[in-house]
XYZ file of C-alpha atoms in Angstrom:
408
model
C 12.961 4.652 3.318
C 10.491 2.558 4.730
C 8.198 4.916 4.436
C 8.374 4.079 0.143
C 8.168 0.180 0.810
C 4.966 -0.145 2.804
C 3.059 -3.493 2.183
C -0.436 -4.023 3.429
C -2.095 -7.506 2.444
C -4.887 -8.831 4.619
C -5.597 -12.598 4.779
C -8.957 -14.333 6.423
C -8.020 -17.478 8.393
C -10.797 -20.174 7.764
C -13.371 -20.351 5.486
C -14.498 -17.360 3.596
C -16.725 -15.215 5.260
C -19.445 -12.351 3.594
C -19.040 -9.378 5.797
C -20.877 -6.438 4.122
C -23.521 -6.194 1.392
C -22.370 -6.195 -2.087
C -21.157 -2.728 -3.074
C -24.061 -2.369 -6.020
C -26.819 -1.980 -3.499
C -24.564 1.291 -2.667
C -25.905 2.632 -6.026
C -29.307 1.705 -5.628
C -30.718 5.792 -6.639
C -27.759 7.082 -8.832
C -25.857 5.777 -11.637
C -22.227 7.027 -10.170
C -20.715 8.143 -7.259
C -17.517 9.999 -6.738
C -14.956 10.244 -3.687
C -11.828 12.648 -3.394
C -8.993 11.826 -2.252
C -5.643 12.211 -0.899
C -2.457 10.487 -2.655
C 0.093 10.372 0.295
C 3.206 8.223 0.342
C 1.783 6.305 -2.510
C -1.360 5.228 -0.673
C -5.338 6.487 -1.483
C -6.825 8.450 1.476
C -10.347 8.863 1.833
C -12.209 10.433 4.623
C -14.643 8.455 6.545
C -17.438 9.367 8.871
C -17.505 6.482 11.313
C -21.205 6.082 13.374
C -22.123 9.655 12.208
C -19.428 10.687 15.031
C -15.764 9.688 14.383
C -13.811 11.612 11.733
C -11.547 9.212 10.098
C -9.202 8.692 7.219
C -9.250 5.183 5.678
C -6.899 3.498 2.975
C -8.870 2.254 -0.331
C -7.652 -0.983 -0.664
C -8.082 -3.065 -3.756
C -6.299 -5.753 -2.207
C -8.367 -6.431 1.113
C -11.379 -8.893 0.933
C -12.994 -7.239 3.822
C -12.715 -3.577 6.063
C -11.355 -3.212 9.007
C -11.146 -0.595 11.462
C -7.747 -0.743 13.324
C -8.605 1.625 16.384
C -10.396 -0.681 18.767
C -10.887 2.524 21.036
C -13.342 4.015 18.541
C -15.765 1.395 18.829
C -14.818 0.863 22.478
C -16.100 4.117 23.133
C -19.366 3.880 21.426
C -20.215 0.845 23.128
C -20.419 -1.430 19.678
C -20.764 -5.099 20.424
C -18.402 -7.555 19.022
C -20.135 -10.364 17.303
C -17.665 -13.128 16.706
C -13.815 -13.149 16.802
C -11.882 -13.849 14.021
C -7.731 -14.966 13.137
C -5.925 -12.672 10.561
C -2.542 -13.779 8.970
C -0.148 -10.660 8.832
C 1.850 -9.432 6.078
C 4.375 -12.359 6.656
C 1.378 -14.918 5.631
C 2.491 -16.822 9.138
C 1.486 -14.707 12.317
C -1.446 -15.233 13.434
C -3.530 -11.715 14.439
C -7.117 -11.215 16.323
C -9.856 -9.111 15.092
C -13.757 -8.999 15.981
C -16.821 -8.704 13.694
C -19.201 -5.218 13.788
C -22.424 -5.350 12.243
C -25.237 -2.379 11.536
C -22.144 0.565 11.265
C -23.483 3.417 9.522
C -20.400 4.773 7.013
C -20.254 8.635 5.411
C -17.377 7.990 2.837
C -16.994 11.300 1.179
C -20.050 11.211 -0.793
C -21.135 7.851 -0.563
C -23.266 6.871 2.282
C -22.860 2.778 3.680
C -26.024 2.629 6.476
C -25.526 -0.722 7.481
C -21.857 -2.001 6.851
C -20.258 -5.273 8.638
C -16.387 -4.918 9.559
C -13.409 -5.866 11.750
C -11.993 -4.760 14.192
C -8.395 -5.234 15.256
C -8.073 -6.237 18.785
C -4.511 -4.039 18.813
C -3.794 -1.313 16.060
C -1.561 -4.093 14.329
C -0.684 -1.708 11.314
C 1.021 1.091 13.053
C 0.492 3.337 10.317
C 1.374 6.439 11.938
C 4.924 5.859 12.592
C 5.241 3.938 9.052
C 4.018 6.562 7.373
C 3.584 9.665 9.684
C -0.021 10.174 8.391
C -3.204 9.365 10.564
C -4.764 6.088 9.515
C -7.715 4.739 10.901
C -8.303 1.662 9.049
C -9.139 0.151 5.268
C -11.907 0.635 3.215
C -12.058 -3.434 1.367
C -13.633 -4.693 -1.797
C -16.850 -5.540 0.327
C -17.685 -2.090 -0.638
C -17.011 -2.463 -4.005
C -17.118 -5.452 -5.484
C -19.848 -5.458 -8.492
C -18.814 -1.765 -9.260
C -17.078 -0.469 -12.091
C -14.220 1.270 -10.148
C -12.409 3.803 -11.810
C -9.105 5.648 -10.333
C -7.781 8.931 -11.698
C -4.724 9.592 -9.785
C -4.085 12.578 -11.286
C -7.413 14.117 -10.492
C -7.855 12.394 -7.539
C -11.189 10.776 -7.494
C -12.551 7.203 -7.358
C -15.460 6.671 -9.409
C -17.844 3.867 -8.629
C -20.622 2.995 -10.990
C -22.991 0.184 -11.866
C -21.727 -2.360 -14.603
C -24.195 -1.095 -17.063
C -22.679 2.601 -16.480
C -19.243 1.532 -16.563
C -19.380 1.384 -20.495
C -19.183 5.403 -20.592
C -16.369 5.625 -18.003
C -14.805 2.914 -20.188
C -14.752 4.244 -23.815
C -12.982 2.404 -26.680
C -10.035 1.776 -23.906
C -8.740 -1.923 -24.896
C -8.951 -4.280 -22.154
C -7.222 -6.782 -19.912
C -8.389 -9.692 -18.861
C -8.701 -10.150 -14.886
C -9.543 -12.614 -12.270
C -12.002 -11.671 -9.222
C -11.034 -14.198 -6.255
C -12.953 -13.577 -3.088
C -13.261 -10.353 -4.094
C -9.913 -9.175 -5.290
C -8.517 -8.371 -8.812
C -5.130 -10.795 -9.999
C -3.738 -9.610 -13.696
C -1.956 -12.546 -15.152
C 1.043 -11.441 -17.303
C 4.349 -11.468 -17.801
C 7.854 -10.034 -16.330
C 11.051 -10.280 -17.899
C 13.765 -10.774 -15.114
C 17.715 -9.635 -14.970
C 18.728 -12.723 -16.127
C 16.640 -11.825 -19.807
C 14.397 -14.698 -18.466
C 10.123 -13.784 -19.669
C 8.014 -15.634 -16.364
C 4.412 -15.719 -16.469
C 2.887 -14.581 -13.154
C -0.179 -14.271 -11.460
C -0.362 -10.267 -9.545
C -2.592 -9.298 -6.945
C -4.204 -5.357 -8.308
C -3.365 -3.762 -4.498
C -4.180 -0.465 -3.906
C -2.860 -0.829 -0.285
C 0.605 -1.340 -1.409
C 2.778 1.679 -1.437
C 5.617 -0.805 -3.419
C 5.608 -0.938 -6.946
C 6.075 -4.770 -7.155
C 6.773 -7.649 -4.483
C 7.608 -11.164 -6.206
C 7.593 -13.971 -3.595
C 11.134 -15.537 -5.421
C 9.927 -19.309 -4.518
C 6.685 -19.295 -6.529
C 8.729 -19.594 -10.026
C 12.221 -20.647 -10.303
C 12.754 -17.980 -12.469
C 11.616 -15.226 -10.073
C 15.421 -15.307 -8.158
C 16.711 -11.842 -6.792
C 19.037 -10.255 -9.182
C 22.559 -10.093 -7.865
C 22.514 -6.406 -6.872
C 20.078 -6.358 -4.113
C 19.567 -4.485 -0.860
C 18.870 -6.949 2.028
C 17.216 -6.933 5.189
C 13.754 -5.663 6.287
C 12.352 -4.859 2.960
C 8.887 -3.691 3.830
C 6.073 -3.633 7.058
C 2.900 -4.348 6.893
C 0.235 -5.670 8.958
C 1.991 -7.215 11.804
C 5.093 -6.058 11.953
C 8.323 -6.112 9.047
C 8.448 -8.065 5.624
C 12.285 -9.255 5.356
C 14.050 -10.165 1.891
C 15.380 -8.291 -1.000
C 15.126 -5.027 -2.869
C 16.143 -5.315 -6.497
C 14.866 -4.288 -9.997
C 13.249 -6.452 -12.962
C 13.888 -4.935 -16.676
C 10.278 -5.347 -17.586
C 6.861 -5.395 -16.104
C 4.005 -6.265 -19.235
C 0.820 -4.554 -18.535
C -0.880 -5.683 -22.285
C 0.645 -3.444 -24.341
C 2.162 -1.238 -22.041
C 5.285 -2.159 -20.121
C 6.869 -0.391 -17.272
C 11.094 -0.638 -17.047
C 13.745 -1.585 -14.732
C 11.327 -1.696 -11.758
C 11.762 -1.696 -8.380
C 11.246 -5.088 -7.248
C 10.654 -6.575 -3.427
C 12.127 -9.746 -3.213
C 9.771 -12.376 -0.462
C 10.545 -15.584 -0.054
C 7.622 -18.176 1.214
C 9.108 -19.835 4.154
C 8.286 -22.780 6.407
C 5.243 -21.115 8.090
C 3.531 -19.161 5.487
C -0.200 -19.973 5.047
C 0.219 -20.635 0.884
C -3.449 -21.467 0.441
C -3.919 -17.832 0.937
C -2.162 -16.698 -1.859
C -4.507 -17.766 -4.429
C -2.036 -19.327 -6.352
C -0.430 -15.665 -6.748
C 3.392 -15.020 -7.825
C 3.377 -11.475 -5.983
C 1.530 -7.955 -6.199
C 1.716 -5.042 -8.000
C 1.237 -1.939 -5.794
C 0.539 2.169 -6.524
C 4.024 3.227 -7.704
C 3.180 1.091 -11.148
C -0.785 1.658 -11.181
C -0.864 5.574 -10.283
C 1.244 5.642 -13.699
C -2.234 4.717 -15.447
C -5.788 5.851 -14.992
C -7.387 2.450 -14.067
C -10.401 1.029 -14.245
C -11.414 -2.223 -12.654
C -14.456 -3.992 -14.140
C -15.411 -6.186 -11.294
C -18.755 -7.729 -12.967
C -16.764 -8.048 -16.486
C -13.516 -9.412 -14.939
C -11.671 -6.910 -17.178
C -8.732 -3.906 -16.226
C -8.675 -1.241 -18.575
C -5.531 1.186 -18.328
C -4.575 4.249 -19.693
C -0.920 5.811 -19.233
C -0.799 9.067 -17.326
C 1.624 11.908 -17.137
C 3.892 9.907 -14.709
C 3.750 7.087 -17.209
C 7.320 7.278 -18.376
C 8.946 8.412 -14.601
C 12.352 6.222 -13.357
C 11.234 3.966 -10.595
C 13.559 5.600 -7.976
C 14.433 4.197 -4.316
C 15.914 6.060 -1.458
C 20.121 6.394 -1.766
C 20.743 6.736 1.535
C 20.301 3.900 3.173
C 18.127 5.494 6.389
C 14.745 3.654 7.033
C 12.893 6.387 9.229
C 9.752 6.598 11.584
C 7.397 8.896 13.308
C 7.103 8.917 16.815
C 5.710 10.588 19.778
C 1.896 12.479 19.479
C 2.054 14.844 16.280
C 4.246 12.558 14.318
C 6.691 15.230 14.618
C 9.420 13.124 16.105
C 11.555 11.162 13.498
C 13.789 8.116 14.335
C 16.373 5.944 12.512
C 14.602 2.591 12.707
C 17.128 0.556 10.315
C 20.109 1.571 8.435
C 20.968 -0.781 5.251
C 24.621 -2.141 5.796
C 27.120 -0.694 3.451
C 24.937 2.045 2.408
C 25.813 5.527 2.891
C 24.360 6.831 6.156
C 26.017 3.795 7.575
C 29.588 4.337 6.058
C 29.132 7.991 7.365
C 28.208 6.265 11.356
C 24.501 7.159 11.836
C 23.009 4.477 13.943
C 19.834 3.366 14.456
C 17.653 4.948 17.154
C 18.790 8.556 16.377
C 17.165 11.084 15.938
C 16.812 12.945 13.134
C 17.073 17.086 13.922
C 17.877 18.226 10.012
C 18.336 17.265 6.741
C 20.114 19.812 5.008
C 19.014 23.104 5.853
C 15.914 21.640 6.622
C 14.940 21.175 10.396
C 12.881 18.042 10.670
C 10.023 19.360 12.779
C 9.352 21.031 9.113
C 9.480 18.352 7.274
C 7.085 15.200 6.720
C 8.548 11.220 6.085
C 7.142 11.777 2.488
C 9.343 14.979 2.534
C 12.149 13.341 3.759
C 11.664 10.696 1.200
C 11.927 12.870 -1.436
C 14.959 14.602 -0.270
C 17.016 11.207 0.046
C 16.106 10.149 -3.269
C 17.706 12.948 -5.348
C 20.542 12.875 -7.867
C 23.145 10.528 -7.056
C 26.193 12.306 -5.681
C 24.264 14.671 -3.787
C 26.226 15.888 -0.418
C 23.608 15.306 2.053
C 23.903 16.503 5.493
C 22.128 14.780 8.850
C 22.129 16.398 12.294
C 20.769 13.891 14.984
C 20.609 13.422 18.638
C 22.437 10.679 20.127
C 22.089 10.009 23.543
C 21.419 13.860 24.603
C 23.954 14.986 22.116
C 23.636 16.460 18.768
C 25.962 14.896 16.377
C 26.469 16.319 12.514
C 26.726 13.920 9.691
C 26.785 14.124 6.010
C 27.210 11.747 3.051
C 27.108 11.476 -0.195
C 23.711 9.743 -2.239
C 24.235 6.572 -3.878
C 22.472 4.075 -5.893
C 21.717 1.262 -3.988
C 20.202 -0.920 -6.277
């Protein structure tokens, strides 16, 4: 579903541009600071208390230079002034987005306190996470918070730990180490995948905690780095400014030092005619939160060092939905769930479920019960599960059901 193949990667136009104060001066009285928070749909929820008046819920993104707010009507509504405009390049590296610069914003993140951030602002809510994801989402919280932290990430208990390099030793322990790169504020791990084809390619991997995918692999930055022949094509992704099209596969091996994760689901993007390259730092692709919530991860921002240690999920199959529906909230409530896309040859399309229905039940499930991480879930069981779909076409209410497949 495309609710399991999110993408979020945020790209300054120009030259690069200091929004915020680095995120040490955050620490300036304590020696740590922790913030709950929600693990939906594979992406970190925190709250955030926006002008000591706007309840909000932010995405902490590792992969994000800067923060951005995407609901201009919040700071419409206060009256902020916008101080300079700015070009974005969307998740497709070519088109070209607007955003505006917000100084002096005083942010309550859980229990960190940032009195005098800088941010954007996107001149339209370019991300549409609501009907991606059917979760209120307010904006990104960007390594201008964070950088010269010690950042530590315990999926499993939910918490983000920041402290101060000096501190980071006892989050640390005798945890052997990675060595990362810190580019304009963001983490790359250079390793190794081994592909179908038995080929081992060195890469370069953006760290990005705003990636619900578990790997994207632009397939022109190594000619190793091909889709494998079973792949699922079409719109593999969405991110900021609209879909990410190209192919869903699996690579046999993803190194992580001495850890490796198998057979992992793989997006496919090819750099076309268009695509702003110089952005990419030289990168072969990213690796996103269904491989890192597998670890409890620290990121060493001062050192330039990744230290990882395997989880309870460590071992878990890298599934993907065996349907073939790619599904969306709608309407106020995020109740109302449409067929965006339907993968050709899959499933739901052999059994005549079209795009623009909508969905009224999944099983015995009606869907004003369920949520898109629910549904999710439910079209990723055991293949050669009978599945059955009622949806609304057109005023009527049409029953479907099919059988769940592997797709790739």
């Amino acid at each position: 579903m495309k609710s399991s193949l999110l993408i979020i990667c945020i790209f300054l136009l120009g030259r690069q541009t200091t929004l915020a104060q680095p995120g040490y001066e955050l620490l300036k009285d304590v020696n740590k600071i922790d913030i709950p928070f929600e693990f939906r749909n594979n992406l970190i929820l925190v709250r955030v208390t926006f002008a000591r008046i706007f309840p909000l819920q932010f995405i902490f993104d590792t992969g994000a230079e800067n923060s951005i707010l995407s609901k201009k009507s919040v700071t419409d509504a206060l009256g902020i002034p916008y101080e300079r405009e700015f070009k974005i390049l969307g998740s497709d590296l070519k088109t070209e987005l607007t955003a505006y610069l917000i100084r002096g914003i005083h942010l309550n993140i859980e229990n960190m306190v940032a009195p005098n951030h800088s941010m954007l602002v996107l001149q339209e809510d370019y991300f549409n996470f609501e009907e991606m994801i059917g979760i209120q989402v307010d904006g990104i919280l960007g390594a201008d918070l964070f950088r010269g932290l010690v950042v530590k990430i315990n999926y499993e208990r939910k918490i983000i730990t920041l402290t101060k390099s000096k501190e980071g030793k006892k989050l640390i322990g005798e945890t052997k180490s990675l060595p990362i790169l810190i580019e304009k504020n963001k983490p790359y791990l250079q390793t190794a995948i081994r592909t179908q084809s038995d080929s081992l390619v060195n890469v370069k991997l953006l760290l990005d905690t705003g990636a619900m995918l578990s790997l994207l692999l632009n397939s022109d930055t190594h000619p190793d780095l091909k889709p494998p022949a079973n792949t699922v094509q079409g719109n593999i992704g969405a991110g900021l400014g609209g879909f990410i099209t190209g192919h869903l596969g699996r690579v046999t091996t993803l190194h992580l030092g001495e850890f490796e994760c198998n057979d992992v689901i793989t997006n496919f993007q090819s750099v076309t005619i268009g695509m702003d390259t110089i952005k990419m730092q030289g990168r072969n692709g990213i690796i996103g939160n269904e491989v890192l919530s597998r670890f409890l991860v620290i990121i060493d921002y001062p050192g330039q060092k990744l230290y990882l240690t395997p989880n309870r999920r460590y071992n878990a199959e890298f599934e993907f939905d065996k349907s073939g529906l790619v599904i969306i909230a709608t309407e106020q409530g995020l109740k109302n769930y449409v067929v965006h896309y339907v993968i050709e040859g899959s499933p739901a399309d052999v059994a005549g479920i079209l795009t623009g229905d909508v969905i009224k039940r999944i099983n015995r499930s009606p869907a004003s019960l369920l949520t898109l991480e629910r549904m999710s879930q439910i079209l990723k069981k055991k293949e050669g599960k009978l599945t059955k779909v009622v949806v609304e076409r057109e005023g009527k209410r049409l029953k479907f059901e099919f059988t769940l497949r592997n797709l790739i």
